[in-house]
CSV table of C-alpha atoms in Angstrom, one decimal:
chain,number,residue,atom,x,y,z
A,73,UNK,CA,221.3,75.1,26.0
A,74,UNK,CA,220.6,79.2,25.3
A,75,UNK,CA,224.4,79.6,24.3
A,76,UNK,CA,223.5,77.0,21.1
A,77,UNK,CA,220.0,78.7,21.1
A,78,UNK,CA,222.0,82.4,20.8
A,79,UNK,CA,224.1,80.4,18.4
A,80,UNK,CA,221.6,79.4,16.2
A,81,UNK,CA,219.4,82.7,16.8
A,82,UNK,CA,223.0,84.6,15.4
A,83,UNK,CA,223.7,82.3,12.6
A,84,UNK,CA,220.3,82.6,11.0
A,85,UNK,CA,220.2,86.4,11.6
A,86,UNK,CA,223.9,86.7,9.2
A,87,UNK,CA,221.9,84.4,7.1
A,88,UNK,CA,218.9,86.2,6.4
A,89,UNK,CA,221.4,89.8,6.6
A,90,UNK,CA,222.8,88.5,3.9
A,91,UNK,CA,220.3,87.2,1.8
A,92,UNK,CA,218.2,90.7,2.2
A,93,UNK,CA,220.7,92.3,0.1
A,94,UNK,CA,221.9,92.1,-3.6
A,95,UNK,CA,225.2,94.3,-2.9
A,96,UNK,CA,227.5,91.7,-2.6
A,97,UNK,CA,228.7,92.6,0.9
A,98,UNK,CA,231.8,92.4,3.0
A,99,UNK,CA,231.7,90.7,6.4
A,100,UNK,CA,232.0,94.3,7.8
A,101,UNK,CA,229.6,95.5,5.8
A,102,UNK,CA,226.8,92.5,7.9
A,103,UNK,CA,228.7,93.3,11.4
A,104,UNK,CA,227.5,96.6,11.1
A,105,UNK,CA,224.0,96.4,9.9
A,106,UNK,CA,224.0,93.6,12.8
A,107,UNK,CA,225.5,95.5,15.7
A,108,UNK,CA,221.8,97.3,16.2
A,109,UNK,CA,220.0,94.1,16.7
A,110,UNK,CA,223.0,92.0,18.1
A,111,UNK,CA,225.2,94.4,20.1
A,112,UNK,CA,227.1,91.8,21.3
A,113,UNK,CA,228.0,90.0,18.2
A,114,UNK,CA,231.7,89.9,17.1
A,115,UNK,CA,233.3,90.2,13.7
A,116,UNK,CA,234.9,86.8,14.1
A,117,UNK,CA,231.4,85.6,14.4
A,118,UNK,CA,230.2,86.9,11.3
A,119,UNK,CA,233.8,85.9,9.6
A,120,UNK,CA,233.4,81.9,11.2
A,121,UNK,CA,229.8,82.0,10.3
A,122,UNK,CA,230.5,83.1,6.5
A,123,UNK,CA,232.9,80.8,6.1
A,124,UNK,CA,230.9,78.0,7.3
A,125,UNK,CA,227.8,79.2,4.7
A,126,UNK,CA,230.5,79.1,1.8
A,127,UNK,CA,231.8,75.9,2.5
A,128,UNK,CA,228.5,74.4,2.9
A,129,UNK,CA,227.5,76.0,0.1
A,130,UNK,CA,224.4,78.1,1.0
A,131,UNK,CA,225.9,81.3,0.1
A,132,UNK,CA,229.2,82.1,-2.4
A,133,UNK,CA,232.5,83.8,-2.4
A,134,UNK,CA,233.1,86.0,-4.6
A,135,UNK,CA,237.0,86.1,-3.5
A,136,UNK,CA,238.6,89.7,-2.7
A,137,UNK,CA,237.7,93.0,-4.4
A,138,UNK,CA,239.5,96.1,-3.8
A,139,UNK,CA,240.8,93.9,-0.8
A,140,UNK,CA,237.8,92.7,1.1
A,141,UNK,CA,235.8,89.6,0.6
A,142,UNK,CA,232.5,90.0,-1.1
A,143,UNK,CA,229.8,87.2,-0.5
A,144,UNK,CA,226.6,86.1,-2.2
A,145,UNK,CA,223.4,84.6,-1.0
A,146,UNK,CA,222.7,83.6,-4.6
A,147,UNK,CA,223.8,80.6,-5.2
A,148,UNK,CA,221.6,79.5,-8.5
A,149,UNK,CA,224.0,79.8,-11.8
A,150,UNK,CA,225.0,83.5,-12.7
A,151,UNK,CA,227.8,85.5,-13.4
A,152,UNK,CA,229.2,88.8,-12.3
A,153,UNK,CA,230.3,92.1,-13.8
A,154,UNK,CA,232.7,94.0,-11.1
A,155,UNK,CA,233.4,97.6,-11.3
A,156,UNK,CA,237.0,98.4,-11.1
A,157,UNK,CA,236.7,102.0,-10.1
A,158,UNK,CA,233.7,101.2,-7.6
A,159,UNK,CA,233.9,97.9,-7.1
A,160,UNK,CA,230.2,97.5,-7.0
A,161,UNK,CA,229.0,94.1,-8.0
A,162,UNK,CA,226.0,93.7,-10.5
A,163,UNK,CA,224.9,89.5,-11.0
A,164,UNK,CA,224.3,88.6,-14.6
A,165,UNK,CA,221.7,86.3,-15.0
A,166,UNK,CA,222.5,83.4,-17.4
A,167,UNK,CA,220.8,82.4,-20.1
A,168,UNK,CA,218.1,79.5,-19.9
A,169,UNK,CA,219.1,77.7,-22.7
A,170,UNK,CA,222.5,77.3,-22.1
A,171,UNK,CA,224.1,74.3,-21.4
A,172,UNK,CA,226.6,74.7,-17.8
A,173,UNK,CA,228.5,71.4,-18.7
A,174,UNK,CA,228.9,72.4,-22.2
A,175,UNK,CA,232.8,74.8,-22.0
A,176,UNK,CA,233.0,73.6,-25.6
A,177,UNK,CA,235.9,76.6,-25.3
A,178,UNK,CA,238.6,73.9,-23.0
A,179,UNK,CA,240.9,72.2,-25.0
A,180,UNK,CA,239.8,68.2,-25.3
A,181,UNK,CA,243.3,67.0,-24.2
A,182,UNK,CA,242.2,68.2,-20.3
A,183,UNK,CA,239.7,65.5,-20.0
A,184,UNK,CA,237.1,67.1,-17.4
A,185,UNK,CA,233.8,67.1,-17.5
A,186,UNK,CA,232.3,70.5,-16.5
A,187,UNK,CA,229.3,70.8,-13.6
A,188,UNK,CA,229.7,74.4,-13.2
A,189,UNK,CA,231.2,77.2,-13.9
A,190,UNK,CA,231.4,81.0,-12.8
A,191,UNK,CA,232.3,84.2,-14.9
A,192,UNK,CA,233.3,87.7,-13.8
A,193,UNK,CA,233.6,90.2,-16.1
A,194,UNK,CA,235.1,93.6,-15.4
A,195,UNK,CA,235.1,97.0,-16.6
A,196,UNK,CA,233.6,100.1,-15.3
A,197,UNK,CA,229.9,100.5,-14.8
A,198,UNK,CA,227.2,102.9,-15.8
A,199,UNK,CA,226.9,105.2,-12.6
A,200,UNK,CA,231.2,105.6,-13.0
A,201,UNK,CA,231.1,105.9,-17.1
């Protein structure tokens, strides 16, 4: 019973690591501001752990940047800008009155109807300008 009780105890920790930053981080980036607290905890834990937050949806994927994957505790409708010298990740809010099932820009013949939809832009950001 205190191995699911660590369990849990572990999950909600990466959780709430996550969701205390807006940096977008790596899975290393949470093993290490977790080791302090959790000396014990593994890498795999954090990687099994994100991926089980991202495919229940509590907390996004941003996919790989510069090589590492970059996660999101956001999950309300926004885009991203990435930098492609820095890669540092800045969210774009989106606007209230737009419509996210209306991608009036897809060619009819797909036939799709639209729930969501993500945009990254990229370029290089103010602090690398």
């Amino acid at each position: 019973m205190s191995v699911n009780r660590n369990y849990s105890k572990k999950r909600e920790a990466i959780l709430e690591k996550l969701q205390s930053t807006t940096s977008h981080p790596t899975a290393e980036w949470i093993y290490h501001e977790m080791k302090t607290d959790y000396p014990e905890i593994s890498l795999a834990t954090i990687y099994r752990n994100l991926g089980q937050f991202r495919d229940s949806g509590e907390i996004l994927s941003l996919g790989q940047i510069q090589g590492k994957e970059r996660f999101d505790a956001t999950t309300a409708q926004h885009d991203h800008f990435i930098c492609e010298n820095c890669a540092a990740v800045i969210d774009i809010p989106v606007a209230a009155n737009k419509d996210e099932s209306s991608c009036s820009h897809l060619p009819s013949s797909l036939n799709v109807t639209v729930s969501r939809h993500h945009t990254t832009y990229y370029g290089t950001c103010s602090s690398c300008s």
